[in-house]
Amino acid sequence: MTDKKYKFDTLTVHGGLNPESWYGSTLPPIFQTASHRFSTAEQLSDVFAGKVRGFIYQRLRNPTNEALENRITQLEGGVGAVVTSSGMAAIHNSLTAVLQSGDEMISGNSLFMSTYLLFANIFKKFGINVNFVESTALGEYEKKITPRTKAIFVESVGNPKMDVPDIEKLAAIAHQNNIPLVVDNTMPTPYLLNPFKLGADIVVHSTTKYLSGHGDALGGIVVDSGNFDWPKEKYPDFEMFKERAGEKAYLDKVWREIHINVGTSQSPFHSYLTMIGVDTLAVRMKRHVENVEKLVEFMVNHGKVKWVNHPSLKESPSYETVKKQFSRGCCALFTFGLSNQEECFNFIRNLQLVYNLANLGDCKTLVIHPYSSQYVSFDIATRTKLGITPDLIRVSVGIEAIEDIIADFEQALDKI
Ligand SMILES: *Cc1c(COP(=O)(O)O)cnc(C)c1O
């Protein structure tokens, strides 16, 4: 790639390619090797010492993974990225590079299930206290900030609550207090939202979802904006990384201190699949949001549907923020309610085209009843707090012909 400024849709196809060093290959070759061989001890030493950039061992760095890192970095507008074996690994690494025992963090409470468990249980075990606040209530974040608060974390579109925090205002609150804002941007993808443009400092993704897009490869990524300056008084352990890596200090810390030693490395095959997925991100997302609008409209007008929750609906508490923050749709996920759990189960049993499974962001339309599946082992009070009720079905709208998706929902509803 030259330095020419291509548009987003072009970068999804061409970003991160390096055909000169791949014998002209138009896709990143799958460098399926644990280690890379060097002719001389001097050469290997230079790479280990950081004098020459190179590939040593797959847990550290891999050319296929690097192609994906470069592409997503361009799409998010950051200075660099580290791909990881899963979205959870990315979230873990993005925060453990910043936090240590005795520190505090504030997180919106509208969270992916494993993210919630990571914060509530694992971080707690290591002496990191996560304060959960209502994701969209900016005043609550401010109230919880203490001198020990080292990070603020939020999902750009909460799931399954479907609430949307004001990233610009939240970033301003974070920065007034010298705290970085970390955004899980899995749901909108950079096609619908660039958190860095709104002031976020770090973006994480589960690439398993829309970026990969085909329900095939698990993966995650941490992207650094390079904008946060990690003031010495508050983040003294960043000094060494600032000296070494300058504006990429955070990324260097994520990689050098956490990623390579925890072993959260991505399989090059998964990066290869994800690259192919990202090729079509723009056209898929366009179709996803067109389809979600039409299906939501159908559901809103169906007599058996008790309620529908999508942030683009006027009734949604997030409607104004969505209008301000998104210009071409905000996400292809929505939830709706039937009378009770039994009706939900009947509806799901009646579906013929649509899949019942635990995933989202696939090009196929998917549904799930979260109360009885992902959240089944949570006590009822916690489920209620997270907005997981027995009458709720979550829909991840795919890219099939919308007439077929609507017809399947219609026949499944008619039979209950
Ligand atoms: C799926 C998901 C994750 C976790 O990603 P994995 O790739 O499954 O580890 C994190 N955040 C959000 C918003 C997700 O949807």
XYZ file of C-alpha atoms and ligand atoms in Angstrom:
431
model
C 0.000 0.000 0.000
C 1.206 3.478 -0.842
C 0.560 6.454 1.387
C -2.336 7.494 -0.837
C -5.505 8.097 1.186
C -7.998 5.529 0.015
C -11.599 5.475 1.150
C -12.761 3.086 3.850
C -14.403 0.624 1.455
C -11.184 0.382 -0.569
C -9.089 -0.154 2.550
C -11.306 -3.086 3.598
C -10.123 -4.837 0.410
C -6.563 -3.562 -0.044
C -5.427 -2.498 3.445
C -2.549 -4.427 5.001
C -1.521 -6.273 1.862
C 2.185 -6.689 1.218
C 2.393 -8.548 -2.119
C 6.057 -7.609 -2.722
C 7.198 -9.817 0.117
C 4.637 -12.518 -0.663
C 5.706 -13.430 -4.233
C 2.828 -11.307 -5.564
C 0.169 -13.154 -3.571
C -3.070 -11.145 -3.407
C -4.015 -12.710 -0.086
C -1.729 -12.944 2.920
C -0.139 -16.408 2.767
C -0.772 -18.545 5.852
C 2.646 -18.546 7.484
C 2.041 -21.786 9.332
C 5.359 -22.053 11.074
C 6.138 -21.988 14.791
C 9.544 -20.405 14.226
C 11.495 -18.577 11.541
C 14.984 -19.664 10.554
C 17.974 -17.314 10.424
C 21.252 -17.903 8.575
C 23.468 -16.370 11.218
C 23.480 -15.926 14.957
C 24.118 -12.206 14.389
C 20.857 -11.835 12.447
C 18.795 -13.600 15.088
C 20.430 -11.555 17.812
C 19.592 -8.303 15.988
C 15.919 -9.240 15.794
C 15.797 -10.262 19.447
C 17.509 -7.019 20.400
C 14.939 -5.034 18.410
C 17.589 -3.559 16.071
C 15.977 -5.183 13.043
C 12.296 -5.958 12.729
C 11.612 -9.588 11.973
C 9.730 -12.726 12.839
C 11.089 -15.129 15.425
C 8.371 -17.311 16.906
C 4.636 -17.480 16.296
C 3.627 -16.513 19.834
C 5.492 -13.245 19.367
C 4.633 -12.177 15.846
C 3.512 -13.718 12.576
C 3.340 -12.208 9.054
C -0.248 -13.360 8.413
C -1.365 -11.898 11.729
C 0.500 -8.700 10.936
C -1.420 -8.249 7.685
C -4.685 -8.288 9.649
C -3.250 -5.926 12.269
C -2.297 -3.456 9.566
C -5.684 -3.626 7.858
C -7.757 -3.080 11.017
C -5.376 -0.317 12.133
C -6.166 1.510 8.881
C -9.914 0.938 9.231
C -10.001 2.271 12.807
C -7.481 5.038 12.124
C -5.006 3.996 14.811
C -1.213 3.699 15.049
C -1.098 -0.067 15.406
C -2.796 -3.198 16.667
C -2.238 -6.625 18.164
C -4.421 -9.525 17.063
C -5.318 -12.090 19.688
C -6.814 -15.562 19.829
C -10.243 -14.259 20.845
C -12.149 -11.106 21.674
C -11.865 -11.983 25.358
C -8.073 -12.210 25.050
C -8.072 -8.739 23.466
C -10.177 -7.283 26.293
C -8.016 -8.971 28.915
C -4.777 -7.730 27.348
C -6.058 -4.214 26.687
C -6.742 -3.683 30.391
C -4.111 -5.749 32.191
C -1.491 -3.662 30.358
C -2.894 -0.643 32.243
C -4.145 -1.967 35.578
C -2.442 -3.487 38.564
C -3.412 -4.688 42.001
C -5.004 -1.877 44.002
C -6.200 -0.041 40.907
C -9.778 0.724 40.022
C -11.617 0.783 36.746
C -15.076 1.951 35.755
C -17.118 -0.030 33.286
C -20.516 0.432 31.730
C -22.730 -2.401 33.002
C -24.122 -3.303 29.593
C -21.538 -5.926 28.778
C -20.886 -9.090 26.873
C -21.321 -11.936 29.368
C -17.690 -13.104 29.558
C -16.494 -9.505 29.792
C -18.714 -9.039 32.826
C -17.330 -12.230 34.419
C -13.732 -11.242 33.620
C -14.217 -7.893 35.365
C -16.392 -9.089 38.256
C -14.427 -12.244 39.108
C -10.955 -12.516 37.586
C -9.908 -8.873 37.971
C -11.239 -8.921 41.530
C -9.076 -11.961 42.281
C -6.023 -9.928 41.291
C -7.015 -6.947 43.438
C -8.459 -4.788 40.659
C -11.792 -3.288 41.593
C -14.235 -2.688 38.733
C -17.060 -0.252 39.457
C -20.047 -0.924 37.223
C -22.254 1.988 36.241
C -25.275 2.424 33.993
C -23.548 2.531 30.571
C -25.309 5.639 29.296
C -25.387 7.598 32.603
C -22.359 9.862 32.213
C -22.769 11.428 35.664
C -22.329 8.016 37.281
C -18.885 7.579 35.734
C -17.840 10.960 37.073
C -19.058 10.110 40.560
C -17.046 6.875 40.678
C -13.718 8.347 39.585
C -11.062 8.235 42.316
C -7.291 8.863 42.185
C -6.895 5.086 41.717
C -9.141 4.918 38.638
C -6.902 3.947 35.719
C -9.318 3.092 32.901
C -12.890 3.504 31.693
C -14.390 0.724 29.596
C -17.579 0.690 27.600
C -19.213 -1.159 24.702
C -20.186 1.168 21.862
C -23.520 -0.655 21.563
C -24.557 -2.696 24.593
C -25.882 -6.196 24.161
C -28.582 -7.260 24.774
C -29.687 -3.971 26.385
C -29.122 -2.154 23.078
C -27.997 1.004 24.840
C -25.558 3.454 23.303
C -23.248 5.629 25.406
C -22.161 9.070 24.189
C -18.507 8.296 23.398
C -17.512 11.908 22.807
C -18.782 13.073 26.196
C -17.423 10.020 27.970
C -13.982 10.567 26.419
C -14.082 14.178 27.649
C -14.855 13.026 31.205
C -12.070 10.429 31.029
C -9.513 12.925 29.740
C -10.387 15.612 32.303
C -9.263 13.016 34.820
C -6.236 11.731 32.865
C -7.865 8.370 32.258
C -7.952 6.507 28.924
C -11.248 5.410 27.391
C -11.332 1.826 26.105
C -14.187 0.985 23.724
C -15.356 -2.463 22.648
C -16.441 -1.616 19.099
C -17.450 -5.150 18.069
C -21.095 -4.383 17.413
C -20.946 -1.424 14.982
C -17.498 -2.274 13.516
C -15.426 0.610 12.112
C -17.829 0.688 9.144
C -20.533 2.237 11.341
C -18.442 3.901 14.062
C -14.864 5.091 14.548
C -14.503 5.610 18.318
C -11.083 7.289 17.848
C -12.753 10.135 15.946
C -14.923 10.708 19.029
C -11.952 10.740 21.397
C -11.646 7.122 22.513
C -8.054 6.030 23.140
C -8.154 2.276 22.704
C -10.487 0.089 20.664
C -10.972 -3.650 21.071
C -12.910 -6.050 18.896
C -14.069 -9.583 18.846
C -13.146 -10.204 15.199
C -15.193 -13.402 15.501
C -18.303 -11.344 14.780
C -18.790 -8.925 11.837
C -15.123 -8.485 10.920
C -14.741 -12.170 10.158
C -18.429 -12.232 9.328
C -18.971 -15.870 8.464
C -19.119 -17.543 11.858
C -15.841 -19.312 11.186
C -12.730 -17.876 12.851
C -12.504 -16.880 16.500
C -10.327 -13.840 17.103
C -9.783 -10.465 18.697
C -7.762 -7.301 18.286
C -6.518 -4.363 20.378
C -6.076 -1.124 18.416
C -4.150 1.871 19.780
C -5.033 5.440 18.747
C -1.616 6.620 19.911
C -3.316 9.687 21.423
C -3.221 9.048 25.163
C 0.004 10.292 26.767
C 0.057 8.142 29.944
C 1.095 10.826 32.447
C 4.026 9.718 34.558
C 2.467 10.411 37.978
C -0.464 8.143 37.257
C 1.122 5.527 34.968
C 4.770 5.331 36.070
C 5.255 1.880 34.544
C 4.634 3.329 31.059
C 7.863 5.365 31.084
C 10.023 2.522 29.798
C 7.569 1.810 26.970
C 7.321 5.497 26.034
C 11.109 5.631 25.664
C 11.135 2.506 23.580
C 8.077 2.991 21.384
C 6.979 6.650 21.526
C 3.378 7.052 20.384
C 3.046 3.265 20.306
C 3.963 2.945 24.001
C 0.635 1.411 24.944
C 0.706 -1.058 22.085
C 4.270 -2.039 22.936
C 3.203 -2.665 26.528
C 0.209 -4.757 25.477
C 2.449 -6.798 23.204
C 5.709 -7.038 25.148
C 4.408 -7.250 28.700
C 1.124 -9.135 28.311
C 0.391 -10.710 24.918
C 3.604 -12.631 24.296
C 3.927 -13.825 27.882
C 0.320 -14.804 28.486
C 0.338 -16.525 25.100
C -2.808 -15.004 23.619
C -1.455 -15.416 20.083
C -3.772 -15.811 17.134
C -3.571 -18.716 14.715
C -2.380 -17.413 11.321
C -5.122 -19.461 9.677
C -7.733 -17.518 11.655
C -6.140 -14.221 10.627
C -6.230 -15.395 7.016
C -9.949 -16.215 7.248
C -10.603 -12.910 8.995
C -8.763 -10.999 6.248
C -11.053 -12.580 3.662
C -14.021 -11.660 5.842
C -12.935 -8.028 6.107
C -12.694 -7.827 2.294
C -16.513 -7.705 2.230
C -17.100 -5.803 5.505
C -18.500 -2.680 3.843
C -21.018 -4.448 1.610
C -22.054 -6.845 4.351
C -22.587 -4.097 6.949
C -24.603 -2.062 4.482
C -26.881 -5.048 3.903
C -26.985 -5.954 7.630
C -28.282 -2.501 8.547
C -30.769 -2.390 5.675
C -32.150 -5.756 6.757
C -32.330 -4.889 10.459
C -34.373 -1.764 9.703
C -36.917 -3.734 7.694
C -37.181 -6.616 10.146
C -37.513 -4.236 13.107
C -40.301 -2.404 11.290
C -42.103 -5.684 10.649
C -41.735 -6.746 14.280
C -42.929 -3.407 15.669
C -46.165 -3.826 13.712
C -46.787 -7.484 14.546
C -49.609 -8.073 17.020
C -47.917 -10.940 18.885
C -44.729 -8.985 19.535
C -44.985 -7.209 22.913
C -42.028 -4.873 22.461
C -39.002 -4.306 20.227
C -35.683 -2.804 21.333
C -33.320 -1.324 18.769
C -31.395 1.919 19.391
C -32.691 3.455 16.161
C -36.302 3.386 17.412
C -37.734 6.664 18.728
C -38.792 4.935 21.971
C -35.204 3.890 22.680
C -33.527 5.939 25.441
C -30.441 5.930 23.178
C -32.256 7.373 20.143
C -30.771 10.890 20.427
C -27.229 9.603 20.953
C -27.582 7.303 17.963
C -28.763 10.189 15.787
C -25.751 12.246 16.808
C -23.129 9.482 16.763
C -24.030 7.301 13.765
C -24.748 8.321 10.207
C -25.586 5.039 8.474
C -27.137 2.727 11.050
C -25.757 1.627 14.401
C -25.972 -2.153 14.585
C -27.683 -5.194 13.122
C -28.760 -6.640 16.454
C -32.096 -6.144 18.186
C -34.215 -7.753 20.876
C -37.944 -8.307 21.131
C -40.401 -9.644 23.656
C -43.142 -12.270 23.562
C -45.523 -13.054 26.431
C -43.194 -15.392 28.316
C -40.392 -17.949 28.068
C -42.699 -20.658 26.732
C -43.749 -18.486 23.790
C -40.108 -17.688 23.091
C -39.251 -21.383 23.027
C -42.212 -22.073 20.709
C -41.145 -19.271 18.379
C -37.587 -20.607 18.186
C -38.837 -24.159 17.587
C -40.986 -22.906 14.672
C -38.119 -21.190 12.816
C -37.096 -22.913 9.597
C -34.477 -20.678 7.988
C -33.078 -18.810 10.982
C -30.526 -20.509 13.265
C -30.780 -20.791 17.040
C -27.227 -20.500 18.303
C -24.838 -18.543 20.535
C -23.104 -16.119 18.206
C -23.739 -12.857 16.402
C -22.405 -10.992 13.397
C -22.657 -13.982 11.071
C -24.000 -13.369 7.563
C -26.760 -15.825 8.552
C -29.663 -14.602 10.671
C -29.399 -15.922 14.240
C -31.619 -15.893 17.305
C -31.062 -16.836 20.927
C -33.008 -16.795 24.192
C -30.269 -15.384 26.472
C -32.127 -15.914 29.778
C -32.085 -19.698 29.367
C -28.733 -19.986 27.581
C -25.670 -17.753 28.082
C -27.088 -16.331 31.328
C -28.728 -19.469 32.717
C -26.246 -19.824 35.601
C -26.582 -16.160 36.697
C -28.864 -15.494 39.660
C -32.126 -13.811 38.735
C -31.228 -10.461 40.360
C -28.092 -10.209 38.175
C -30.005 -11.221 35.062
C -32.579 -8.520 35.791
C -29.841 -5.929 36.355
C -28.303 -6.839 32.980
C -31.706 -6.592 31.295
C -31.965 -10.332 30.613
C -35.633 -11.207 31.054
C -37.455 -14.515 30.313
C -39.570 -12.923 27.558
C -36.591 -11.668 25.526
C -35.240 -13.002 22.225
C -32.101 -11.556 20.679
C -31.804 -11.391 16.894
C -28.614 -10.963 14.867
C -29.919 -10.047 11.435
C -28.037 -11.594 8.533
C -27.667 -10.708 4.880
C -30.185 -13.122 3.345
C -33.050 -11.749 1.211
C -35.103 -9.742 3.705
C -38.351 -11.183 2.302
C -37.211 -14.675 3.361
C -36.139 -13.550 6.831
C -39.452 -11.760 7.408
C -41.426 -14.729 6.053
C -39.661 -17.068 8.490
C -40.333 -14.771 11.461
C -43.938 -14.350 10.340
C -44.701 -18.059 10.078
C -42.942 -18.752 13.394
C -44.980 -16.009 15.114
C -48.256 -17.090 13.510
C -47.867 -20.609 14.937
C -47.494 -19.538 18.584
C -18.317 -11.910 21.272
C -17.970 -10.677 21.973
C -16.839 -10.625 22.789
C -15.961 -11.812 23.030
O -15.316 -12.220 21.859
P -14.815 -13.722 21.587
O -14.199 -13.615 20.245
O -16.000 -14.614 21.651
O -13.831 -14.034 22.665
C -16.538 -9.415 23.400
N -17.313 -8.338 23.227
C -18.413 -8.355 22.452
C -19.220 -7.115 22.287
C -18.773 -9.524 21.801
O -19.883 -9.545 21.042
